[in-house]
CSV table of C-alpha atoms and ligand atoms in Angstrom, one decimal:
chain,number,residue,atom,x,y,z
A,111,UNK,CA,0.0,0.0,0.0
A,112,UNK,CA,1.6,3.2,-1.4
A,113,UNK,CA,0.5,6.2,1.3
A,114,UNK,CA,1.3,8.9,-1.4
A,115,UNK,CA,-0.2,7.5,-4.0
A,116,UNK,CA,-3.4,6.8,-2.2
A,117,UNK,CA,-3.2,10.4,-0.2
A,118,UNK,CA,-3.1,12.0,-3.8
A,119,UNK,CA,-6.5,10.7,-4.3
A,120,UNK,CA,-7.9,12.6,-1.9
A,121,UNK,CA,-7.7,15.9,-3.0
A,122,UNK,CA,-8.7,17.5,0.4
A,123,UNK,CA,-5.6,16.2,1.8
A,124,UNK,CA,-3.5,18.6,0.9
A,125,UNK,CA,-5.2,21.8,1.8
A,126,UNK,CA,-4.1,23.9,4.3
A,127,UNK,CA,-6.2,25.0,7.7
A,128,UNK,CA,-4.8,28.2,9.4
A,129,UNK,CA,-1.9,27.8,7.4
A,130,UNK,CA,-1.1,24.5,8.4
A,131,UNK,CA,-1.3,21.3,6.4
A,132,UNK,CA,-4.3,19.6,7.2
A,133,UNK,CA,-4.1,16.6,10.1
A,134,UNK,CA,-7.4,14.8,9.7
A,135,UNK,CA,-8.2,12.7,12.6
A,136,UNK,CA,-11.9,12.4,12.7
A,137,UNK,CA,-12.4,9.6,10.5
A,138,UNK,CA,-14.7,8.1,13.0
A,139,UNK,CA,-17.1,10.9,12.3
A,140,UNK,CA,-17.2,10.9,8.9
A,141,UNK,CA,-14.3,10.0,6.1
A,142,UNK,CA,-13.0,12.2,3.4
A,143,UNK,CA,-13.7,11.5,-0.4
A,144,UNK,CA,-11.3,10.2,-2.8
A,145,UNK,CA,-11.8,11.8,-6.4
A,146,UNK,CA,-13.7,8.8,-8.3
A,147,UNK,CA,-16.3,8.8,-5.7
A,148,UNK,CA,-16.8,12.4,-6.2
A,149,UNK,CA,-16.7,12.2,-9.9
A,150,UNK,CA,-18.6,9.6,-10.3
A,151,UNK,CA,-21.7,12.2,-8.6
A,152,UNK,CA,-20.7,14.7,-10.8
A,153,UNK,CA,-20.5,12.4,-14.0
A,154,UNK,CA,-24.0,10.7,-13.2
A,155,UNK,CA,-25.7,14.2,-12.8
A,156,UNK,CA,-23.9,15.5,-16.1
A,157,UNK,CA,-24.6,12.1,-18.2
A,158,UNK,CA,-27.3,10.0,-16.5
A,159,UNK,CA,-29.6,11.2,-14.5
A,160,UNK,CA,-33.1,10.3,-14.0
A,161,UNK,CA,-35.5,8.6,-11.6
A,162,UNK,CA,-35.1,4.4,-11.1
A,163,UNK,CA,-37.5,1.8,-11.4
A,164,UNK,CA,-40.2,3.6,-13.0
A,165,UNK,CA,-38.9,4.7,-16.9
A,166,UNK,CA,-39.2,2.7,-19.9
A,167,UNK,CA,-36.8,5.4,-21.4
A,168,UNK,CA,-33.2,5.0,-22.1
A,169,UNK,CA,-31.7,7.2,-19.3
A,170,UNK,CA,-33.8,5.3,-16.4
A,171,UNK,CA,-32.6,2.2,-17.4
A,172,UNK,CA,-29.2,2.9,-17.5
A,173,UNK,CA,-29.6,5.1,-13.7
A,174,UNK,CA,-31.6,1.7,-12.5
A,175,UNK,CA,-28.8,-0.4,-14.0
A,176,UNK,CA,-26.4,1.5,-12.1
A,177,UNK,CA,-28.7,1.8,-9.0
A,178,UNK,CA,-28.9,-2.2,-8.8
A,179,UNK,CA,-25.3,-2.8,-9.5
A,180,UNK,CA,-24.6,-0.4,-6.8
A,181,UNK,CA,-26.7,-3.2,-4.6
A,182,UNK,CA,-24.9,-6.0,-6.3
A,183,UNK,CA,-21.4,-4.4,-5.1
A,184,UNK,CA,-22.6,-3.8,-1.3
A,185,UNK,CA,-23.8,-7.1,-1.4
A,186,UNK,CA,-20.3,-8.7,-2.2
A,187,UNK,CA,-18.7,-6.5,-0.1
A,188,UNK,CA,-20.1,-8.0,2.8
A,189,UNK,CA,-20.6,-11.3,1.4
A,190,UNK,CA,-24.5,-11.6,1.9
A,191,UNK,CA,-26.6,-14.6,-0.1
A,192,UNK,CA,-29.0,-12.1,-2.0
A,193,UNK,CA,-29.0,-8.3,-2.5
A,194,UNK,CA,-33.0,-9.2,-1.8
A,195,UNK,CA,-30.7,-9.0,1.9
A,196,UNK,CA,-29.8,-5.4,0.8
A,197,UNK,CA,-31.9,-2.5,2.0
A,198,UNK,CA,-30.7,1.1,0.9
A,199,UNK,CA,-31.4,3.6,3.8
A,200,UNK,CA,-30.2,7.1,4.6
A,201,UNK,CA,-27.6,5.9,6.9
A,202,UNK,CA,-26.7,4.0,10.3
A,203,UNK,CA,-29.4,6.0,12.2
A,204,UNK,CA,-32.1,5.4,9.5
A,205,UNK,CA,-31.0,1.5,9.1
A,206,UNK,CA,-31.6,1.0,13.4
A,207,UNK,CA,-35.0,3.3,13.3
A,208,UNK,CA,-35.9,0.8,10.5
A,209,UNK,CA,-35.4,-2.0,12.2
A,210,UNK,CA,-36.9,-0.8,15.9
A,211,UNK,CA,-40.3,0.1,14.3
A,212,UNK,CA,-40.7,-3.1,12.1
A,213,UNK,CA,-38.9,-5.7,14.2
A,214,UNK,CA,-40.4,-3.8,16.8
A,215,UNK,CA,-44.2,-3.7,15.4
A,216,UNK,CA,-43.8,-7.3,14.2
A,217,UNK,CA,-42.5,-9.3,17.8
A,218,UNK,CA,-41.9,-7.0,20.6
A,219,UNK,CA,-44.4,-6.5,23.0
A,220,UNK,CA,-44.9,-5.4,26.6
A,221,UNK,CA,-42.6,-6.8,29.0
A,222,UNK,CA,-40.3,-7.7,25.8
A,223,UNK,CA,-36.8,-7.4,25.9
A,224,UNK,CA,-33.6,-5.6,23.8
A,225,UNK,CA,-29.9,-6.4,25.0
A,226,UNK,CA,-27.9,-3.3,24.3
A,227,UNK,CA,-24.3,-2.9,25.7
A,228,UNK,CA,-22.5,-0.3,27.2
A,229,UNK,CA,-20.6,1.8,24.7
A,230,UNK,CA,-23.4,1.8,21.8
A,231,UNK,CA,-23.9,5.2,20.5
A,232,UNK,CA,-27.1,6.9,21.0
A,233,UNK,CA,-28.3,6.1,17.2
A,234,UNK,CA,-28.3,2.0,18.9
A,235,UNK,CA,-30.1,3.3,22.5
A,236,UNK,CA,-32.7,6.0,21.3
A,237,UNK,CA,-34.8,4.3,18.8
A,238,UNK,CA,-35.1,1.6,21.3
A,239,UNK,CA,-36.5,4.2,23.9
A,240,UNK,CA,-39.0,5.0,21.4
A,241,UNK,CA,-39.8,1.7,21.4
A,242,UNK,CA,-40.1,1.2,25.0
A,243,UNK,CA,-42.1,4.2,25.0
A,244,UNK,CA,-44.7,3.1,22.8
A,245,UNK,CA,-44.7,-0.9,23.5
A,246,UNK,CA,-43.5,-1.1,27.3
A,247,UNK,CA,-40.7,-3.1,26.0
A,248,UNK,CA,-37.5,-2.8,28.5
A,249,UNK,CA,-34.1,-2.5,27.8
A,250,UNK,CA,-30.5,-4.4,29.7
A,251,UNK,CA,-27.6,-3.8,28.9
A,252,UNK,CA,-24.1,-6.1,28.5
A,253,UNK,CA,-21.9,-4.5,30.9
A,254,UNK,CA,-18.0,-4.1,30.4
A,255,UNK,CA,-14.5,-4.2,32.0
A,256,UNK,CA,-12.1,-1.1,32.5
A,257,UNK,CA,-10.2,-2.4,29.5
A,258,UNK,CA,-13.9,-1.2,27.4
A,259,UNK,CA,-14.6,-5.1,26.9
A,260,UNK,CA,-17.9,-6.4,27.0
A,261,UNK,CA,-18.2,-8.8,29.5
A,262,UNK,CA,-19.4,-12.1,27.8
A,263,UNK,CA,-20.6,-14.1,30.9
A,264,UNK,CA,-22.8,-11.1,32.4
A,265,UNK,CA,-24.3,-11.4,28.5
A,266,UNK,CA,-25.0,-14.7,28.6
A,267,UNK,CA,-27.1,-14.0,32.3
A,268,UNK,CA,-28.9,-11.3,30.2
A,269,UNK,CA,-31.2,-13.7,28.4
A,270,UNK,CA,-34.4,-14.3,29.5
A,271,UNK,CA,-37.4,-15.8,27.9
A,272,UNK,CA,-38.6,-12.1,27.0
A,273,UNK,CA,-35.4,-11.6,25.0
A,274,UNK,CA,-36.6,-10.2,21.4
A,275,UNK,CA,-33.2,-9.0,20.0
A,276,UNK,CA,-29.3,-8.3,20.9
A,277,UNK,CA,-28.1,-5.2,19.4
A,278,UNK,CA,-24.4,-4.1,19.5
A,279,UNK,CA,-21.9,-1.8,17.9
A,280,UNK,CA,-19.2,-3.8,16.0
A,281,UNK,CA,-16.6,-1.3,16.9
A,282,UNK,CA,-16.7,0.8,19.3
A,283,UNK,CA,-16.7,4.9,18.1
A,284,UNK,CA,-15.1,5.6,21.5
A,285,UNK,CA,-13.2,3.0,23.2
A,286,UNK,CA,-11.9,1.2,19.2
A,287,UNK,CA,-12.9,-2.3,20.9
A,288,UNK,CA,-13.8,-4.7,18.6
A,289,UNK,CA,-16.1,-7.1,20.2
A,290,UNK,CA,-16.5,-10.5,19.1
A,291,UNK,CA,-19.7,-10.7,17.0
A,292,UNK,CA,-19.2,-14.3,15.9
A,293,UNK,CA,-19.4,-15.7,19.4
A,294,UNK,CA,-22.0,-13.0,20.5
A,295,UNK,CA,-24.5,-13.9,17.4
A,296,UNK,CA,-24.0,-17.6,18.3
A,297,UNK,CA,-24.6,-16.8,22.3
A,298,UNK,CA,-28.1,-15.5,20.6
A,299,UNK,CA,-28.9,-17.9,18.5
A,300,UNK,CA,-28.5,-20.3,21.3
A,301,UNK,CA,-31.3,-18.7,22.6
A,302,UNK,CA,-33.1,-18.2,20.0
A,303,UNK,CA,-32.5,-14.6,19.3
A,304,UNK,CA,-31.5,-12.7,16.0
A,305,UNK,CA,-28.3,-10.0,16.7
A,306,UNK,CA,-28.1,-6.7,14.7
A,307,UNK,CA,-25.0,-5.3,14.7
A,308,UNK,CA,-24.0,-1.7,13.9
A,309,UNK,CA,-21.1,-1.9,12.3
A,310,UNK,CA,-20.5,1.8,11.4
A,311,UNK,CA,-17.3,1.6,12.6
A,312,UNK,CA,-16.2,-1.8,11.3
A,313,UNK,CA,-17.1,-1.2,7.7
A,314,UNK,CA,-14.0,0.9,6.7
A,315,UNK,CA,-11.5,-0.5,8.5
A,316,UNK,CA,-11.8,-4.4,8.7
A,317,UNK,CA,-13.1,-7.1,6.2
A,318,UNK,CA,-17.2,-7.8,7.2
A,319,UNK,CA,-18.6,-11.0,6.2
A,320,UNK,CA,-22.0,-11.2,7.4
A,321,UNK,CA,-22.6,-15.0,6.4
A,322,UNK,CA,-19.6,-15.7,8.8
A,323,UNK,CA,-20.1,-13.7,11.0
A,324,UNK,CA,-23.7,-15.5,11.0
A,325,UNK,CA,-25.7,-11.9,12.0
A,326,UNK,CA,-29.0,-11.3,11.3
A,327,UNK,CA,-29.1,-7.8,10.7
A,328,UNK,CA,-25.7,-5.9,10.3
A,329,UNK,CA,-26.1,-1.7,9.4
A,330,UNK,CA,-23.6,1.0,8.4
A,331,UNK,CA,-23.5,4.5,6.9
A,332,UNK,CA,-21.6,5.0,3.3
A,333,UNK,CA,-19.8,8.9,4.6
A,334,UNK,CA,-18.0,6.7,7.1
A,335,UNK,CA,-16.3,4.4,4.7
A,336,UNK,CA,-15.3,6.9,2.0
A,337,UNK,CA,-18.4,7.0,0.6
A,338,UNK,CA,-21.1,10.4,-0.1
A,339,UNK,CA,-23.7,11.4,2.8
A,340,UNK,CA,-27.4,10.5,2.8
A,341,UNK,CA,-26.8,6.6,1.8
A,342,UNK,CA,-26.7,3.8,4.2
A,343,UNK,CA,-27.2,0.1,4.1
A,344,UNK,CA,-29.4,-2.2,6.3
A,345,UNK,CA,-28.5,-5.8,5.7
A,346,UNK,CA,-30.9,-8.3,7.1
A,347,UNK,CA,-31.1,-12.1,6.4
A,348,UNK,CA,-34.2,-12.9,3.8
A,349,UNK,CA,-36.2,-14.9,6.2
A,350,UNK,CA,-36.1,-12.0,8.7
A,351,UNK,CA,-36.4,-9.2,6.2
A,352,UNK,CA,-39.5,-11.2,4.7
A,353,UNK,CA,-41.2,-11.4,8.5
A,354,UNK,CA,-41.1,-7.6,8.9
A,355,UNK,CA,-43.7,-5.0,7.9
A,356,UNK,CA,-42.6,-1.9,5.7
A,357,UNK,CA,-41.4,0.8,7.5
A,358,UNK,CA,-42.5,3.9,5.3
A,359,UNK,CA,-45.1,3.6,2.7
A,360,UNK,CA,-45.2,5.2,-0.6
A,361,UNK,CA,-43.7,4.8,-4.5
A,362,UNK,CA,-41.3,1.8,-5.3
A,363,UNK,CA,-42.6,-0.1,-2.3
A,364,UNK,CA,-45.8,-1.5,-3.2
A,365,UNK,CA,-46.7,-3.5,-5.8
A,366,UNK,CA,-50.5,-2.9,-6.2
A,367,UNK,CA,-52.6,0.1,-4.6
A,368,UNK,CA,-56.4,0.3,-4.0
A,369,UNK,CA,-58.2,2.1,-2.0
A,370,UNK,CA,-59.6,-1.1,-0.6
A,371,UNK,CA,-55.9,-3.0,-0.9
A,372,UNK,CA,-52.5,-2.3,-1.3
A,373,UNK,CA,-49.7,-5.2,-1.9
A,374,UNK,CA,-46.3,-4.4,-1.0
A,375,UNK,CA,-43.1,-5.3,-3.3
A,376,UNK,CA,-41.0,-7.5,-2.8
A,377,UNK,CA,-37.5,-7.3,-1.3
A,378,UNK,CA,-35.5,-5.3,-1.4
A,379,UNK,CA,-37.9,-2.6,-2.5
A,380,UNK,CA,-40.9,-3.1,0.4
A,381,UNK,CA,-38.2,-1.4,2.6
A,382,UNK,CA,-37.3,1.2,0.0
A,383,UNK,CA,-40.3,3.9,-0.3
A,384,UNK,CA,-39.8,6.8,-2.5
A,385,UNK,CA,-37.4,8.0,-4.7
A,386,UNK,CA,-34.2,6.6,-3.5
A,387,UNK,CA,-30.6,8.7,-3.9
A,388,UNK,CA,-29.6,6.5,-6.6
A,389,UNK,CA,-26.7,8.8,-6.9
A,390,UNK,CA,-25.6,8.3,-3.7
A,391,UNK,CA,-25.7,4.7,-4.2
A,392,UNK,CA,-23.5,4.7,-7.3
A,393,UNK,CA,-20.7,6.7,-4.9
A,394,UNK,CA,-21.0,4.4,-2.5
A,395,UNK,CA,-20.0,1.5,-4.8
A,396,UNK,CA,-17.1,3.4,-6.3
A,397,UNK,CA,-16.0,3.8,-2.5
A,398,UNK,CA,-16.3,0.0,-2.0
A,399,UNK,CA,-14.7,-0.5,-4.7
A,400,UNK,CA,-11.9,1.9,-4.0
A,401,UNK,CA,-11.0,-0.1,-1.0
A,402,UNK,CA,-11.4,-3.0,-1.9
A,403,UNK,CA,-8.8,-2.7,-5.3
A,404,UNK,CA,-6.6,-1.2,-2.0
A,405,UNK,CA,-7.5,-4.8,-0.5
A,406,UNK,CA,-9.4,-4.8,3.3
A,407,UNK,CA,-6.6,-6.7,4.5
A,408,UNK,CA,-4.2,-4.2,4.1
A,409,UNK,CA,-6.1,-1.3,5.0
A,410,UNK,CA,-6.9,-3.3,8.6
A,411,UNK,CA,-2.7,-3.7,8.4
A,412,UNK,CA,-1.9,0.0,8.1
A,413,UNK,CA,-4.4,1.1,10.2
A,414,UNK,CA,-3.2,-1.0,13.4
A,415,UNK,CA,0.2,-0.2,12.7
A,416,UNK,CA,-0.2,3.7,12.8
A,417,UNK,CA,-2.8,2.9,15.8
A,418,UNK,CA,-0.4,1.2,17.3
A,419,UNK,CA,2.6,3.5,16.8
A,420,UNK,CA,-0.1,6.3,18.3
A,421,UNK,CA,-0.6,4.6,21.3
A,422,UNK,CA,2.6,4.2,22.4
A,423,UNK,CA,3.7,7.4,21.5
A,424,UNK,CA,1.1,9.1,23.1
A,425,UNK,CA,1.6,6.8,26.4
A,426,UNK,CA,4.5,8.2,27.0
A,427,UNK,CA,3.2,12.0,27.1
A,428,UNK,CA,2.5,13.1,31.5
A,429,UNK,CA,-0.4,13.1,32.2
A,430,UNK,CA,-1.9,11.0,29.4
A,431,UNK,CA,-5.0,9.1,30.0
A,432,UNK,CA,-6.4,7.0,27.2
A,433,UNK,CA,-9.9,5.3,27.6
A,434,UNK,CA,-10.1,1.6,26.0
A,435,UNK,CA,-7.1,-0.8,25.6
A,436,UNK,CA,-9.4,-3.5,24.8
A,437,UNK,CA,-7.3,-6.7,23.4
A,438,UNK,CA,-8.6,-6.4,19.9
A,439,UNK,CA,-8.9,-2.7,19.2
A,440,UNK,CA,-9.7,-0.5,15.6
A,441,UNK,CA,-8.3,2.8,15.1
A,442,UNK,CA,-9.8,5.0,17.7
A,443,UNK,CA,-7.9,6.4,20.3
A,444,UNK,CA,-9.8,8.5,23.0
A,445,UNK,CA,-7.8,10.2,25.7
A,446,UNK,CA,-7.5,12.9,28.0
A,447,UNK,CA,-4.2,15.1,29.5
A,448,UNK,CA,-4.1,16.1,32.8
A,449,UNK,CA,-7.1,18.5,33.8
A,450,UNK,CA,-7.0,19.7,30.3
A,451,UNK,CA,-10.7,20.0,28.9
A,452,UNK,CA,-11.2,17.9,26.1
A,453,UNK,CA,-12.8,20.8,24.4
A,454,UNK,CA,-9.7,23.2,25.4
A,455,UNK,CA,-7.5,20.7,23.7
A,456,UNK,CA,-9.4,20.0,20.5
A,457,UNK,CA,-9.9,24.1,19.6
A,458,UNK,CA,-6.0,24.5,20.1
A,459,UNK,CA,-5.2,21.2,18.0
A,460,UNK,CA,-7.4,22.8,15.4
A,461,UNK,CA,-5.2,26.2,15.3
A,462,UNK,CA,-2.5,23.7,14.5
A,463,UNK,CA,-4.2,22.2,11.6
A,464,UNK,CA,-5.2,18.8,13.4
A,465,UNK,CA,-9.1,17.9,13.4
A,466,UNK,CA,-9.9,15.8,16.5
A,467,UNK,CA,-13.1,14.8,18.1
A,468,UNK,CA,-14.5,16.1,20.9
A,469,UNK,CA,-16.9,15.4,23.5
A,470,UNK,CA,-19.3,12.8,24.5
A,471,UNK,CA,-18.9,11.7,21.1
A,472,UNK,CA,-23.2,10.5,21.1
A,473,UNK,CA,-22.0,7.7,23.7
A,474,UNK,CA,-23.4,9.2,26.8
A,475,UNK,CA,-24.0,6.2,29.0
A,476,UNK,CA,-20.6,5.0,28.0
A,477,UNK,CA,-19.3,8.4,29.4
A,478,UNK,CA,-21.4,8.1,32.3
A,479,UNK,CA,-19.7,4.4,33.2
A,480,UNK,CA,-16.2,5.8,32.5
A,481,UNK,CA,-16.7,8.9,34.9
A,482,UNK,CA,-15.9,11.7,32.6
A,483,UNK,CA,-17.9,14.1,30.1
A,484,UNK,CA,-16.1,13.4,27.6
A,485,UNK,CA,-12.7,12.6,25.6
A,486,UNK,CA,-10.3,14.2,22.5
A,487,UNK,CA,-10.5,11.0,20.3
A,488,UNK,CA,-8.5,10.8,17.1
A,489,UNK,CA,-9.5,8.2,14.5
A,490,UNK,CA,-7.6,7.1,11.9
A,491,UNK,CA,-8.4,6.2,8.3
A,492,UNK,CA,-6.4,4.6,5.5
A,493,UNK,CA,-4.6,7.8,4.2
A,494,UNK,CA,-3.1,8.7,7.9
A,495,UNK,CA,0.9,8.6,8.1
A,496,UNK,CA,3.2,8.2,11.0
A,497,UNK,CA,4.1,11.5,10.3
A,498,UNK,CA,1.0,13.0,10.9
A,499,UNK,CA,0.1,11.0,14.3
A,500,UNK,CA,4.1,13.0,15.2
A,501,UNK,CA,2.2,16.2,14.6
A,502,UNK,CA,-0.8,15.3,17.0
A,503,UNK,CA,2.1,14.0,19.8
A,504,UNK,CA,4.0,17.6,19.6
A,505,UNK,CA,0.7,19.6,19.3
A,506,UNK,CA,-0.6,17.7,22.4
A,507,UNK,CA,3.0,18.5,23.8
A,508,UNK,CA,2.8,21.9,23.2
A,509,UNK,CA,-1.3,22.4,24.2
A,510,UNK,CA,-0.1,21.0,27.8
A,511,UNK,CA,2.6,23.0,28.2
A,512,UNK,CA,0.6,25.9,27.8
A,513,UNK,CA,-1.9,24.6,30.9
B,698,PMP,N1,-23.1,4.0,15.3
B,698,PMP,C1,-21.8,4.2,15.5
B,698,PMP,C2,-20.9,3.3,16.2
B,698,PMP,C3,-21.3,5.5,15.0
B,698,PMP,O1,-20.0,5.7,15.2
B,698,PMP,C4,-22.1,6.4,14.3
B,698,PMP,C5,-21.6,7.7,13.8
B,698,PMP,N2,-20.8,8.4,14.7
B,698,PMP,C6,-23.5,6.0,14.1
B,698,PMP,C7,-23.9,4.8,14.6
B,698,PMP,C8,-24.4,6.9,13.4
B,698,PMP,O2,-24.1,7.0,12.1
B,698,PMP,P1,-24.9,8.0,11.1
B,698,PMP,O3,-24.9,9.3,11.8
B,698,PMP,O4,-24.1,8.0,9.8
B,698,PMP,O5,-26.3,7.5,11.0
């Protein structure tokens, strides 16, 4: 993997903030976009446009043939069956709302039960209040160690014969742990119960395969993984996807509307009412397809050798605190120095050019259990450099020298 030539892709890489190059750090947030993802926007707007689905004419064919390959791409990415198993959504949020109110309407009651864990961020907590709001369902939650692992035995105790669903983040967007989905999803199956997994945080960085990961429903949002804004992906095995009710109603959905009757399509489209941002879904597959020329493998490679060069370098700054050193960890680092407010230190990283998160970073319960409001976190993505992560370690040296 040559860094240059794949920084030179990304053409807001090399522009300047304050007069200093650009540090980007807040990949965890949302990742920049190399230039065939953005061209291929521009080019479909210029040369193809129109609406999907519905046109018998020349430039709806070729926008639906390039809608559906799109699906076809996501669907190899992540190694599902059928992209009848690939529901286009606005994003990670829209993909978990999705499932709450139709998983939710179709076999959660009162007294029901969600498993939750810990560090989830509030797009996997809130739409499950929502739920429990309207249906009395409750909520438990898989606690975790001081490392930021989830502790597997108090998950296991969690199960009762109310338990509807176990939703968890892949990765977590504070902490980096990666917790292990293959034996949580067979914990749930032991019992009976399907496991969603957010994995809006896994997606970029490490290969996904949903068939061996054996998950039921597995989400993610295309801006994180180089991808445009607005598009998102809800994978859901067929037999559960074909159990659930539609979510919105409107065009592309149904298949046959009466007053009296309506039948709804088929899958994928009974999840996908209205126009959907076809456009978006074309970037999306160049993104996947960017990384995946690059090769998973080697992105995972890079990023856990800069993440691990980070750690230790910033270990060995006084005062450092860093929150998570889980066993199997992405590319997140959260920390704090001394008494330094994590928004003190972001603001004076940014006059040196370096974008950091921070905050509660939407994990509010997880800052609650660690004791503090919040954390700087830097997140790495594929184009990050050794040389950069130097910059963050002698702008954190000089912000603390200043308090
Ligand atoms: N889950 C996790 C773990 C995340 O990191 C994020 C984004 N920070 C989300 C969900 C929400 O993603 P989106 O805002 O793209 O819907």
């Amino acid at each position: 993997m040559i860094i240059e030539k794949i920084r030179a892709d990304f053409p807001i890489l090399s522009r300047e903030v304050y007069g200093k190059p650009l540090v980007y750090f807040d990949n965890g947030a949302t990742t920049q976009k190399p230039r065939c993802v953005v061209e291929s926007i521009t080019d479909e707007y210029y040369s193809v446009n129109a609406n999907v689905h519905r046109g018998v004419h020349f430039l709806s064919q070729q926008a639906t043939e390039l809608h559906e390959a799109s699906r076809e791409t996501v669907r190899k990415f992540i190694n599902a069956r059928s992209t009848n198993e690939i529901i286009f959504t606005r994003g990670t949020t829209e993909s978990i709302n999705l499932l709450a109110s139709s998983f939710g309407e179709e076999f959660m009651g009162e007294g029901d039960e969600v498993i939750l864990s810990v560090m989830e961020h509030h797009s996997n907590i809130v739409p499950w209040q929502l739920l429990a709001a309207k249906r009395g369902i409750a909520i438990r939650v898989i606690p975790m160690n001081d490392k930021g692992e989830l502790l597997q035995d108090e998950y296991e105790k969690l199960f009762t014969d109310r338990t509807k669903l176990v939703s968890v983040a892949h990765i977590s967007n504070v902490l980096g742990t990666v917790n292990p989905i293959k034996e949580m999803a067979a914990v749930a199956h032991a019992h009976g119960v399907p496991l969603l997994v957010d994995a809006a945080q896994s997606i970029p960085h490490i290969a996904v395969d949903v068939e061996d990961l054996d998950v039921d429903f597995l989400v993610f949002s295309a801006h994180k993984v180089y991808g445009p804004t607005g598009v998102g992906v809800l994978y859901g095995k067929e037999e559960w996807l074909d159990k659930l009710p539609p979510y919105q109603g409107g065009g592309e959905m149904i298949q046959h509307v009466s007053f009296e009757k309506t039948v709804f399509n088929e899958l994928p489209f009974k999840f996908e009412a209205g126009t959907p941002d076809y456009i978006g879904t074309t970037g999306l597959a160049k993104a996947l397809d960017y990384i995946s020329a690059i090769g998973m493998d080697k992105i995972a490679a890079h990023e856990h050798g800069l993440t691990e060069y980070a750690t230790q370098r910033l270990k060995a700054i006084p005062g450092m605190r860093i929150f998570g050193e889980a066993g199997k960890k992405g590319s997140v680092i959260s920390f704090l120095v001394g008494n330094i407010h994590h928004f003190d230190m972001g603001t004076l990283l940014d006059r040196l050019g370096i974008a950091v998160r921070t905050g509660h970073h939407c994990a509010q319960p997880l800052m609650q259990r660690l004791g503090i409001e919040g954390t700087v976190r830097a997140s790495f993505g594929l184009y990050n450099t050794e040389e950069e992560v130097d910059v963050l370690v002698a702008g954190i040296e000089r912000v603390s020298r200043m308090f």
